[in-house]
GROMACS .gro file of C-alpha atoms in nm:
model
  486
    1MET     CA    1  -9.527   6.298  -1.289
    2THR     CA    2  -9.391   5.994  -1.112
    3ALA     CA    3  -9.380   5.995  -0.737
    4THR     CA    4  -9.051   5.897  -0.571
    5PRO     CA    5  -9.089   5.694  -0.248
    6ALA     CA    6  -8.936   5.860   0.051
    7ARG     CA    7  -8.628   5.684   0.213
    8PRO     CA    8  -8.630   5.636   0.584
    9ARG     CA    9  -8.411   5.884   0.761
   10SER     CA   10  -8.194   5.800   1.053
   11PRO     CA   11  -8.277   5.997   1.362
   12LYS     CA   12  -7.910   5.996   1.461
   13VAL     CA   13  -7.721   6.050   1.135
   14PRO     CA   14  -7.866   6.320   0.897
   15ARG     CA   15  -7.776   6.303   0.533
   16ALA     CA   16  -7.535   6.553   0.387
   17HIS     CA   17  -7.761   6.687   0.111
   18ASP     CA   18  -8.043   6.750   0.363
   19VAL     CA   19  -7.811   6.964   0.568
   20THR     CA   20  -7.710   7.157   0.252
   21ALA     CA   21  -8.070   7.215   0.147
   22ASP     CA   22  -8.175   7.329   0.492
   23THR     CA   23  -7.883   7.568   0.510
   24ALA     CA   24  -7.958   7.709   0.167
   25VAL     CA   25  -8.321   7.772   0.257
   26THR     CA   26  -8.220   7.950   0.571
   27THR     CA   27  -7.977   8.173   0.386
   28SER     CA   28  -8.231   8.257   0.120
   29SER     CA   29  -8.493   8.347   0.374
   30THR     CA   30  -8.258   8.578   0.552
   31ALA     CA   31  -8.174   8.757   0.233
   32GLU     CA   32  -8.537   8.804   0.141
   33ASP     CA   33  -8.621   8.936   0.485
   34SER     CA   34  -8.349   9.199   0.455
   35ALA     CA   35  -8.478   9.333   0.119
   36ALA     CA   36  -8.719   9.620   0.093
   37PRO     CA   37  -9.084   9.530   0.115
   38GLY     CA   38  -9.248   9.477  -0.212
   39THR     CA   39  -8.914   9.429  -0.381
   40ARG     CA   40  -8.821   9.082  -0.515
   41THR     CA   41  -8.450   9.023  -0.463
   42THR     CA   42  -8.257   8.795  -0.689
   43PRO     CA   43  -7.969   8.611  -0.512
   44SER     CA   44  -7.624   8.701  -0.630
   45PRO     CA   45  -7.443   8.420  -0.801
   46LEU     CA   46  -7.122   8.503  -0.610
   47ARG     CA   47  -7.299   8.488  -0.276
   48THR     CA   48  -7.455   8.161  -0.365
   49VAL     CA   49  -7.124   8.008  -0.453
   50SER     CA   50  -6.962   8.133  -0.131
   51THR     CA   51  -7.240   7.993   0.077
   52LEU     CA   52  -7.217   7.653  -0.085
   53GLY     CA   53  -6.838   7.649  -0.030
   54ALA     CA   54  -6.880   7.718   0.338
   55LEU     CA   55  -7.132   7.445   0.366
   56ALA     CA   56  -6.902   7.201   0.194
   57LEU     CA   57  -6.621   7.274   0.442
   58ALA     CA   58  -6.856   7.228   0.736
   59LEU     CA   59  -6.991   6.892   0.625
   60PRO     CA   60  -6.704   6.663   0.755
   61LEU     CA   61  -6.723   6.816   1.102
   62LEU     CA   62  -7.100   6.791   1.106
   63ALA     CA   63  -7.084   6.433   0.995
   64VAL     CA   64  -6.841   6.348   1.277
   65LEU     CA   65  -7.045   6.526   1.537
   66ALA     CA   66  -7.361   6.365   1.410
   67VAL     CA   67  -7.227   6.007   1.468
   68PRO     CA   68  -7.199   5.960   1.847
   69GLY     CA   69  -7.142   5.583   1.819
   70ALA     CA   70  -6.817   5.614   1.627
   71PHE     CA   71  -6.602   5.576   1.945
   72ALA     CA   72  -6.827   5.396   2.189
   73GLY     CA   73  -7.110   5.151   2.200
   74GLY     CA   74  -7.177   4.872   1.956
   75GLY     CA   75  -6.974   4.613   2.165
   76THR     CA   76  -6.634   4.733   2.038
   77ARG     CA   77  -6.323   4.761   2.262
   78ARG     CA   78  -6.242   5.102   2.405
   79TRP     CA   79  -5.940   5.270   2.246
   80PHE     CA   80  -5.821   5.453   2.554
   81GLY     CA   81  -5.854   5.187   2.831
   82GLY     CA   82  -6.112   5.135   3.097
   83ARG     CA   83  -6.196   4.914   3.395
   84ALA     CA   84  -6.248   4.599   3.183
   85GLU     CA   85  -5.907   4.635   3.021
   86THR     CA   86  -5.735   4.680   3.358
   87GLN     CA   87  -5.899   4.366   3.490
   88ARG     CA   88  -5.805   4.181   3.170
   89ALA     CA   89  -5.436   4.278   3.215
   90GLU     CA   90  -5.436   4.166   3.579
   91ALA     CA   91  -5.597   3.835   3.484
   92GLN     CA   92  -5.338   3.781   3.210
   93ALA     CA   93  -5.058   3.850   3.460
   94ALA     CA   94  -5.210   3.593   3.698
   95LYS     CA   95  -5.233   3.346   3.411
   96ASP     CA   96  -4.864   3.396   3.323
   97ALA     CA   97  -4.760   3.352   3.687
   98ALA     CA   98  -4.963   3.031   3.716
   99ALA     CA   99  -4.809   2.899   3.394
  100ALA     CA  100  -4.458   2.967   3.530
  101ALA     CA  101  -4.542   2.788   3.857
  102PHE     CA  102  -4.685   2.495   3.661
  103TYR     CA  103  -4.370   2.468   3.446
  104GLU     CA  104  -4.138   2.485   3.748
  105LEU     CA  105  -4.335   2.217   3.932
  106ASP     CA  106  -4.337   1.988   3.628
  107THR     CA  107  -3.959   2.030   3.583
  108ALA     CA  108  -3.892   1.959   3.951
  109GLN     CA  109  -4.111   1.648   3.941
  110ARG     CA  110  -3.931   1.512   3.634
  111ASP     CA  111  -3.591   1.573   3.795
  112LEU     CA  112  -3.701   1.403   4.116
  113ARG     CA  113  -3.837   1.106   3.922
  114ILE     CA  114  -3.485   1.052   3.785
  115SER     CA  115  -3.353   1.049   4.141
  116ILE     CA  116  -3.616   0.795   4.248
  117GLU     CA  117  -3.527   0.572   3.952
  118THR     CA  118  -3.161   0.597   4.051
  119ILE     CA  119  -3.243   0.485   4.405
  120THR     CA  120  -3.466   0.196   4.298
  121ALA     CA  121  -3.201   0.070   4.056
  122VAL     CA  122  -2.955   0.036   4.344
  123ASP     CA  123  -3.141   0.001   4.671
  124ASP     CA  124  -3.412  -0.248   4.767
  125THR     CA  125  -3.418  -0.171   5.138
  126PRO     CA  126  -3.738  -0.076   5.325
  127ALA     CA  127  -3.624   0.288   5.328
  128ALA     CA  128  -3.599   0.290   4.949
  129ARG     CA  129  -3.940   0.130   4.908
  130ARG     CA  130  -4.089   0.384   5.148
  131ALA     CA  131  -3.935   0.667   4.942
  132VAL     CA  132  -4.101   0.532   4.628
  133ALA     CA  133  -4.440   0.519   4.800
  134ASP     CA  134  -4.400   0.874   4.932
  135PHE     CA  135  -4.306   0.998   4.585
  136GLU     CA  136  -4.619   0.843   4.441
  137ALA     CA  137  -4.828   1.021   4.708
  138VAL     CA  138  -4.667   1.356   4.626
  139GLY     CA  139  -4.729   1.282   4.258
  140ARG     CA  140  -5.100   1.244   4.323
  141ARG     CA  141  -5.111   1.584   4.492
  142ILE     CA  142  -4.918   1.731   4.199
  143ASP     CA  143  -5.178   1.586   3.962
  144GLU     CA  144  -5.458   1.746   4.163
  145ALA     CA  145  -5.292   2.088   4.161
  146SER     CA  146  -5.217   2.059   3.790
  147HIS     CA  147  -5.579   1.966   3.718
  148GLN     CA  148  -5.697   2.271   3.911
  149TYR     CA  149  -5.463   2.491   3.707
  150ILE     CA  150  -5.576   2.345   3.374
  151GLN     CA  151  -5.942   2.390   3.470
  152ALA     CA  152  -5.882   2.754   3.558
  153VAL     CA  153  -5.709   2.817   3.223
  154ASP     CA  154  -5.982   2.644   3.024
  155ALA     CA  155  -6.264   2.822   3.209
  156HIS     CA  156  -6.161   3.176   3.110
  157ASP     CA  157  -6.093   3.316   2.762
  158LEU     CA  158  -5.899   3.634   2.826
  159ASP     CA  159  -5.878   3.715   2.452
  160ARG     CA  160  -6.252   3.780   2.407
  161ASP     CA  161  -6.337   4.129   2.281
  162ASP     CA  162  -6.648   4.147   2.498
  163LEU     CA  163  -6.475   4.033   2.821
  164GLU     CA  164  -6.655   4.187   3.114
  165ALA     CA  165  -6.466   4.332   3.408
  166SER     CA  166  -6.633   4.089   3.647
  167ALA     CA  167  -6.532   3.789   3.434
  168ALA     CA  168  -6.171   3.913   3.419
  169ALA     CA  169  -6.168   3.959   3.797
  170GLN     CA  170  -6.302   3.606   3.847
  171ALA     CA  171  -6.035   3.470   3.610
  172ARG     CA  172  -5.763   3.648   3.806
  173THR     CA  173  -5.895   3.501   4.134
  174ASP     CA  174  -5.912   3.144   3.998
  175LEU     CA  175  -5.569   3.161   3.834
  176THR     CA  176  -5.409   3.310   4.145
  177ARG     CA  177  -5.560   3.033   4.358
  178ALA     CA  178  -5.427   2.772   4.112
  179LYS     CA  179  -5.079   2.930   4.122
  180GLU     CA  180  -5.074   2.930   4.503
  181GLU     CA  181  -5.171   2.562   4.509
  182LEU     CA  182  -4.896   2.480   4.259
  183GLU     CA  183  -4.642   2.666   4.474
  184ARG     CA  184  -4.760   2.488   4.790
  185VAL     CA  185  -4.718   2.147   4.628
  186ARG     CA  186  -4.380   2.258   4.492
  187LYS     CA  187  -4.261   2.332   4.847
  188GLU     CA  188  -4.382   1.989   4.958
  189LEU     CA  189  -4.191   1.833   4.668
  190ASP     CA  190  -3.876   2.023   4.765
  191ARG     CA  191  -3.899   1.902   5.125
  192PHE     CA  192  -3.938   1.546   5.004
  193ALA     CA  193  -3.635   1.587   4.773
  194ASP     CA  194  -3.424   1.714   5.064
  195GLY     CA  195  -3.508   1.402   5.263
  196LEU     CA  196  -3.381   1.179   4.983
  197GLY     CA  197  -3.024   1.303   5.027
  198PRO     CA  198  -2.872   1.000   5.206
  199LEU     CA  199  -3.044   0.743   4.984
  200LEU     CA  200  -2.956   0.930   4.667
  201GLY     CA  201  -2.595   0.980   4.775
  202LYS     CA  202  -2.555   0.609   4.842
  203ALA     CA  203  -2.713   0.520   4.509
  204GLU     CA  204  -2.500   0.765   4.314
  205THR     CA  205  -2.186   0.631   4.482
  206GLN     CA  206  -2.271   0.278   4.374
  207LEU     CA  207  -2.366   0.391   4.026
  208ALA     CA  208  -2.033   0.569   3.999
  209ARG     CA  209  -1.866   0.232   4.054
  210LEU     CA  210  -2.070   0.059   3.786
  211ALA     CA  211  -1.925   0.203   3.464
  212PRO     CA  212  -1.557   0.159   3.569
  213ALA     CA  213  -1.627  -0.194   3.691
  214VAL     CA  214  -1.794  -0.297   3.366
  215GLU     CA  215  -1.518  -0.134   3.163
  216ARG     CA  216  -1.252  -0.318   3.365
  217ALA     CA  217  -1.432  -0.645   3.296
  218ARG     CA  218  -1.439  -0.574   2.923
  219GLN     CA  219  -1.073  -0.475   2.917
  220SER     CA  220  -0.976  -0.786   3.116
  221LEU     CA  221  -1.161  -1.009   2.869
  222LEU     CA  222  -0.992  -0.834   2.578
  223ALA     CA  223  -0.649  -0.871   2.737
  224ALA     CA  224  -0.712  -1.241   2.805
  225SER     CA  225  -0.821  -1.296   2.445
  226ASN     CA  226  -0.514  -1.118   2.310
  227ALA     CA  227  -0.282  -1.317   2.537
  228LEU     CA  228  -0.446  -1.640   2.425
  229ASP     CA  229  -0.400  -1.548   2.058
  230ALA     CA  230  -0.031  -1.472   2.118
  231VAL     CA  231   0.022  -1.811   2.284
  232ARG     CA  232  -0.143  -1.993   1.997
  233GLU     CA  233   0.070  -1.808   1.745
  234SER     CA  234   0.379  -1.944   1.924
  235GLY     CA  235   0.259  -2.300   1.856
  236LEU     CA  236   0.127  -2.379   2.204
  237ARG     CA  237  -0.227  -2.493   2.259
  238ALA     CA  238  -0.428  -2.362   2.547
  239ASP     CA  239  -0.756  -2.546   2.513
  240ASP     CA  240  -0.835  -2.532   2.883
  241LEU     CA  241  -0.776  -2.158   2.895
  242ALA     CA  242  -0.984  -2.109   2.581
  243ALA     CA  243  -1.269  -2.306   2.740
  244ARG     CA  244  -1.252  -2.093   3.055
  245LEU     CA  245  -1.257  -1.776   2.849
  246ALA     CA  246  -1.552  -1.896   2.639
  247ALA     CA  247  -1.746  -1.965   2.959
  248LEU     CA  248  -1.730  -1.593   3.038
  249ALA     CA  249  -1.913  -1.492   2.718
  250PRO     CA  250  -2.265  -1.520   2.871
  251GLU     CA  251  -2.148  -1.308   3.163
  252LEU     CA  252  -2.032  -1.038   2.922
  253THR     CA  253  -2.374  -1.043   2.756
  254LYS     CA  254  -2.541  -0.981   3.091
  255LEU     CA  255  -2.299  -0.698   3.163
  256ASN     CA  256  -2.391  -0.536   2.832
  257GLN     CA  257  -2.761  -0.566   2.916
  258GLY     CA  258  -2.696  -0.341   3.212
  259ALA     CA  259  -2.796  -0.298   3.573
  260GLY     CA  260  -3.148  -0.197   3.479
  261GLN     CA  261  -3.225  -0.556   3.382
  262HIS     CA  262  -3.011  -0.749   3.628
  263GLY     CA  263  -2.981  -0.509   3.924
  264LEU     CA  264  -2.686  -0.297   4.027
  265PRO     CA  265  -2.543  -0.516   4.309
  266GLN     CA  266  -2.559  -0.825   4.089
  267THR     CA  267  -2.403  -0.639   3.796
  268LEU     CA  268  -2.118  -0.508   4.012
  269GLU     CA  269  -2.052  -0.855   4.153
  270ARG     CA  270  -2.062  -1.003   3.802
  271ALA     CA  271  -1.821  -0.740   3.668
  272GLU     CA  272  -1.572  -0.807   3.947
  273ARG     CA  273  -1.594  -1.183   3.898
  274VAL     CA  274  -1.547  -1.154   3.522
  275SER     CA  275  -1.247  -0.925   3.573
  276ARG     CA  276  -1.093  -1.164   3.823
  277GLU     CA  277  -1.140  -1.476   3.612
  278ALA     CA  278  -1.034  -1.306   3.288
  279GLU     CA  279  -0.723  -1.173   3.459
  280ALA     CA  280  -0.638  -1.524   3.577
  281VAL     CA  281  -0.675  -1.656   3.223
  282ARG     CA  282  -0.458  -1.376   3.089
  283ALA     CA  283  -0.187  -1.434   3.349
  284GLN     CA  284  -0.178  -1.808   3.283
  285ALA     CA  285  -0.172  -1.754   2.908
  286GLU     CA  286   0.121  -1.516   2.939
  287ARG     CA  287   0.302  -1.765   3.166
  288LEU     CA  288   0.230  -2.059   2.941
  289PRO     CA  289   0.562  -2.049   2.749
  290GLU     CA  290   0.743  -2.025   3.082
  291THR     CA  291   0.529  -2.308   3.219
  292ALA     CA  292   0.615  -2.528   2.923
  293ALA     CA  293   0.986  -2.462   2.972
  294GLU     CA  294   0.954  -2.528   3.346
  295ILE     CA  295   0.777  -2.859   3.284
  296ASP     CA  296   1.052  -2.965   3.046
  297HIS     CA  297   1.314  -2.876   3.306
  298ARG     CA  298   1.131  -3.062   3.584
  299LEU     CA  299   1.098  -3.372   3.368
  300VAL     CA  300   1.473  -3.384   3.317
  301SER     CA  301   1.554  -3.301   3.681
  302LEU     CA  302   1.317  -3.558   3.833
  303ARG     CA  303   1.433  -3.828   3.595
  304THR     CA  304   1.793  -3.763   3.702
  305ARG     CA  305   1.691  -3.769   4.067
  306ALA     CA  306   1.508  -4.100   4.023
  307GLN     CA  307   1.821  -4.253   3.877
  308ALA     CA  308   2.031  -4.122   4.168
  309LEU     CA  309   1.785  -4.260   4.423
  310THR     CA  310   1.798  -4.599   4.256
  311THR     CA  311   2.173  -4.599   4.318
  312ARG     CA  312   2.136  -4.480   4.678
  313ALA     CA  313   1.864  -4.733   4.754
  314GLY     CA  314   2.115  -5.004   4.670
  315GLN     CA  315   2.337  -4.872   4.950
  316VAL     CA  316   2.076  -4.912   5.223
  317GLU     CA  317   2.127  -5.285   5.261
  318PRO     CA  318   2.496  -5.256   5.364
  319ILE     CA  319   2.398  -4.991   5.621
  320LEU     CA  320   2.131  -5.218   5.764
  321SER     CA  321   2.381  -5.501   5.787
  322GLU     CA  322   2.612  -5.287   5.999
  323LEU     CA  323   2.324  -5.176   6.221
  324ARG     CA  324   2.220  -5.534   6.279
  325ARG     CA  325   2.573  -5.633   6.365
  326ARG     CA  326   2.653  -5.356   6.612
  327PHE     CA  327   2.328  -5.243   6.774
  328ALA     CA  328   2.021  -5.384   6.942
  329VAL     CA  329   1.717  -5.481   6.736
  330ALA     CA  330   1.522  -5.177   6.854
  331CYS     CA  331   1.779  -4.949   6.691
  332TRP     CA  332   1.720  -5.068   6.334
  333GLN     CA  333   1.402  -5.278   6.319
  334ASP     CA  334   1.188  -4.992   6.178
  335LEU     CA  335   1.431  -4.959   5.884
  336GLN     CA  336   1.399  -5.315   5.757
  337GLY     CA  337   1.157  -5.229   5.475
  338VAL     CA  338   1.346  -4.927   5.341
  339PRO     CA  339   1.524  -5.102   5.049
  340ASP     CA  340   1.211  -5.258   4.905
  341GLU     CA  341   1.005  -4.944   4.960
  342ALA     CA  342   1.274  -4.732   4.793
  343VAL     CA  343   1.276  -4.948   4.482
  344ALA     CA  344   0.894  -4.949   4.461
  345HIS     CA  345   0.865  -4.574   4.507
  346VAL     CA  346   1.129  -4.504   4.244
  347ARG     CA  347   0.943  -4.723   3.996
  348GLN     CA  348   0.614  -4.543   4.069
  349ALA     CA  349   0.787  -4.209   4.027
  350GLU     CA  350   0.930  -4.314   3.692
  351ALA     CA  351   0.584  -4.422   3.575
  352LYS     CA  352   0.440  -4.083   3.672
  353LEU     CA  353   0.722  -3.912   3.490
  354ALA     CA  354   0.636  -4.106   3.175
  355GLU     CA  355   0.273  -3.998   3.204
  356ALA     CA  356   0.383  -3.641   3.261
  357ARG     CA  357   0.593  -3.657   2.945
  358ALA     CA  358   0.289  -3.775   2.747
  359ALA     CA  359   0.074  -3.497   2.895
  360ARG     CA  360   0.343  -3.246   2.804
  361GLU     CA  361   0.349  -3.366   2.446
  362ALA     CA  362  -0.030  -3.334   2.429
  363GLN     CA  363   0.004  -2.987   2.588
  364ARG     CA  364  -0.225  -3.085   2.873
  365TRP     CA  365  -0.043  -2.852   3.106
  366PRO     CA  366  -0.247  -2.899   3.424
  367ASP     CA  367  -0.222  -3.281   3.393
  368ALA     CA  368   0.152  -3.263   3.334
  369THR     CA  369   0.199  -3.038   3.635
  370ALA     CA  370  -0.008  -3.265   3.862
  371LEU     CA  371   0.181  -3.578   3.752
  372LEU     CA  372   0.515  -3.410   3.812
  373SER     CA  373   0.402  -3.316   4.162
  374THR     CA  374   0.308  -3.678   4.235
  375ALA     CA  375   0.642  -3.805   4.107
  376ARG     CA  376   0.827  -3.551   4.317
  377ALA     CA  377   0.636  -3.654   4.632
  378LEU     CA  378   0.730  -4.020   4.574
  379LEU     CA  379   1.094  -3.933   4.525
  380ASN     CA  380   1.094  -3.711   4.836
  381SER     CA  381   0.961  -3.991   5.054
  382THR     CA  382   1.217  -4.231   4.907
  383ASP     CA  383   1.498  -3.983   4.968
  384GLU     CA  384   1.392  -3.940   5.331
  385ALA     CA  385   1.380  -4.315   5.390
  386VAL     CA  386   1.719  -4.377   5.228
  387SER     CA  387   1.872  -4.084   5.417
  388ALA     CA  388   1.718  -4.204   5.744
  389ALA     CA  389   1.918  -4.525   5.734
  390GLY     CA  390   2.249  -4.342   5.695
  391ASP     CA  391   2.156  -4.079   5.956
  392ARG     CA  392   2.058  -4.349   6.201
  393LEU     CA  393   2.396  -4.515   6.175
  394THR     CA  394   2.576  -4.180   6.214
  395ARG     CA  395   2.383  -4.078   6.526
  396LEU     CA  396   2.413  -4.420   6.687
  397ASN     CA  397   2.788  -4.421   6.628
  398ALA     CA  398   2.817  -4.077   6.793
  399VAL     CA  399   2.615  -4.163   7.106
  400GLN     CA  400   2.781  -4.499   7.141
  401LYS     CA  401   3.121  -4.331   7.137
  402ASP     CA  402   3.029  -4.050   7.383
  403PRO     CA  403   2.672  -4.003   7.515
  404ARG     CA  404   2.778  -3.706   7.733
  405GLN     CA  405   2.740  -3.457   7.449
  406GLU     CA  406   2.372  -3.549   7.406
  407ILE     CA  407   2.319  -3.543   7.784
  408GLU     CA  408   2.479  -3.200   7.830
  409ARG     CA  409   2.286  -3.057   7.536
  410THR     CA  410   1.958  -3.163   7.696
  411ARG     CA  411   2.056  -3.046   8.049
  412PHE     CA  412   2.155  -2.704   7.913
  413ALA     CA  413   1.810  -2.666   7.755
  414ILE     CA  414   1.644  -2.754   8.087
  415ARG     CA  415   1.860  -2.513   8.295
  416ASP     CA  416   1.798  -2.229   8.047
  417ALA     CA  417   1.423  -2.283   8.075
  418GLN     CA  418   1.444  -2.291   8.458
  419ARG     CA  419   1.629  -1.956   8.467
  420LEU     CA  420   1.369  -1.800   8.242
  421ALA     CA  421   1.087  -1.935   8.461
  422MET     CA  422   1.243  -1.782   8.778
  423ALA     CA  423   1.330  -1.444   8.622
  424GLY     CA  424   1.164  -1.175   8.837
  425ARG     CA  425   0.999  -1.432   9.066
  426HIS     CA  426   1.071  -1.583   9.408
  427THR     CA  427   0.874  -1.898   9.339
  428PRO     CA  428   0.816  -2.058   9.000
  429ASP     CA  429   0.477  -2.072   8.839
  430PRO     CA  430   0.338  -2.427   8.883
  431ARG     CA  431   0.255  -2.430   8.513
  432ASP     CA  432   0.629  -2.395   8.444
  433ALA     CA  433   0.774  -2.592   8.733
  434ARG     CA  434   0.577  -2.910   8.675
  435PRO     CA  435   0.678  -2.981   8.311
  436LEU     CA  436   1.039  -2.879   8.382
  437ASP     CA  437   1.064  -3.115   8.681
  438GLU     CA  438   0.919  -3.394   8.470
  439ALA     CA  439   1.176  -3.319   8.199
  440VAL     CA  440   1.460  -3.359   8.451
  441ALA     CA  441   1.323  -3.693   8.569
  442ARG     CA  442   1.271  -3.813   8.214
  443LEU     CA  443   1.631  -3.730   8.122
  444GLU     CA  444   1.761  -3.922   8.422
  445ARG     CA  445   1.561  -4.227   8.321
  446ALA     CA  446   1.694  -4.203   7.964
  447ILE     CA  447   2.050  -4.192   8.097
  448GLY     CA  448   1.976  -4.504   8.299
  449THR     CA  449   1.892  -4.698   7.981
  450LEU     CA  450   2.255  -4.667   7.869
  451GLU     CA  451   2.363  -4.913   8.136
  452GLY     CA  452   2.393  -5.277   8.039
  453ARG     CA  453   2.567  -5.482   7.774
  454HIS     CA  454   2.348  -5.382   7.476
  455PRO     CA  455   2.200  -5.037   7.549
  456ASP     CA  456   1.911  -4.911   7.339
  457TYR     CA  457   2.085  -4.604   7.206
  458TRP     CA  458   1.802  -4.520   6.973
  459HIS     CA  459   1.556  -4.504   7.264
  460PHE     CA  460   1.800  -4.277   7.448
  461LEU     CA  461   1.822  -4.042   7.149
  462THR     CA  462   1.445  -4.024   7.099
  463GLU     CA  463   1.392  -3.956   7.471
  464THR     CA  464   1.641  -3.670   7.488
  465GLU     CA  465   1.492  -3.514   7.177
  466ALA     CA  466   1.141  -3.539   7.328
  467VAL     CA  467   1.265  -3.372   7.649
  468ARG     CA  468   1.412  -3.082   7.452
  469GLN     CA  469   1.084  -3.036   7.265
  470THR     CA  470   0.889  -3.023   7.595
  471VAL     CA  471   1.128  -2.765   7.738
  472ALA     CA  472   1.108  -2.555   7.422
  473GLY     CA  473   0.728  -2.549   7.457
  474VAL     CA  474   0.753  -2.411   7.812
  475VAL     CA  475   0.997  -2.140   7.702
  476THR     CA  476   0.770  -2.033   7.417
  477ARG     CA  477   0.469  -2.001   7.644
  478ILE     CA  478   0.659  -1.796   7.904
  479ARG     CA  479   0.788  -1.553   7.642
  480GLU     CA  480   0.444  -1.512   7.484
  481GLU     CA  481   0.285  -1.434   7.821
  482ARG     CA  482   0.555  -1.186   7.920
  483GLY     CA  483   0.571  -1.034   7.573
  484THR     CA  484   0.947  -1.083   7.561
  485ALA     CA  485   1.089  -1.086   7.211
  486HIS     CA  486   1.381  -1.320   7.262
   0.00000   0.00000   0.00000
């Protein structure tokens, strides 16, 4: 016979066939004990089968009862809760709350950073620089709180199967402390954001002006370019306007680069300047056809006037002859050079008109306009000189015939000023009385010059006119001081 080595038996979990054998032995012994002594009893096959069936039904329950470690022990998680699981849930809740606080703080910091960037793009005052420094200080405290939170999260693995209740409690404490620190820093950040209100409002107001200002500059440049193209299509050149418009191209490039590179105040100023200059170019381009027509008209008109003045200048000499014959030297001596001056000025004006015509043909509009203005000034001075000779003769004839009209005109002006000076007063103001008394004396002296064989009528006329001007000055001052709107 071959011996079979015995297998080790577990003290905790008996084998099923051992239980069956033991049960069978017990049943057999009981049957034998119940038989009569001396009688050998043979087990009934039916009883044996029934006994084995009962044992088979009892085996699953026995097996379950014989394995006490099936629901506990061995490091596995409890199925129906326990203190460790409660602590784990509380720690997880603390972790979720800390994560929410961390996310809210990070979002608030990013939003506030945008506000700080808005302020620094606009404002370079000490208050703005101080706000930037304070934001950096708050940012350092945010970094410290965030680091504490991240350390707490990394230090505790709440998903471990063998998490002890004490470890879960410690995790909850650390995560709650991290959340409270995040919330404290968040409140500090909110207080800082509230204090930025005035600076941020000012910056946003200026930023709101930026986009419309830049767009206006672009539209003004486009309008100027379109107006220039329309003028050129009509056959007129506008080289000076084109040069002015081309000079604005670098400014447009800087506008496109934005305020971030060139600063908001500088960009706003640049946009306004570009708009203003482009608008001027556009307006001049649109007026250019009208300007050309006006220059043509002025050329014709001034040429006609120069011809007329040439004719009138020839009439000055006869007037001077009559003045020399009838009046004293003082009455006409200052007019002696009028004929020669008139001829010279007309010639200069005609030369300027010729230059203006050449500039017009070359479409040098500013040059043509300037030359026409010079020609007109020369003709105006010539017209005044030629007219002065005729006016002198007319006025001298009138005063020689009857000087009383000039005298009464001047006396009336003096008496009117005297009444105004005494209105509402018993005594005149010395500031009014003195110049008016001097005016009366001056008029009397001018009247005295009319005596004699060859009176200086021109001196008399200039004196009476000067007296009237002095009196008019006194009247103006009195009315201004009294606030009388006469």
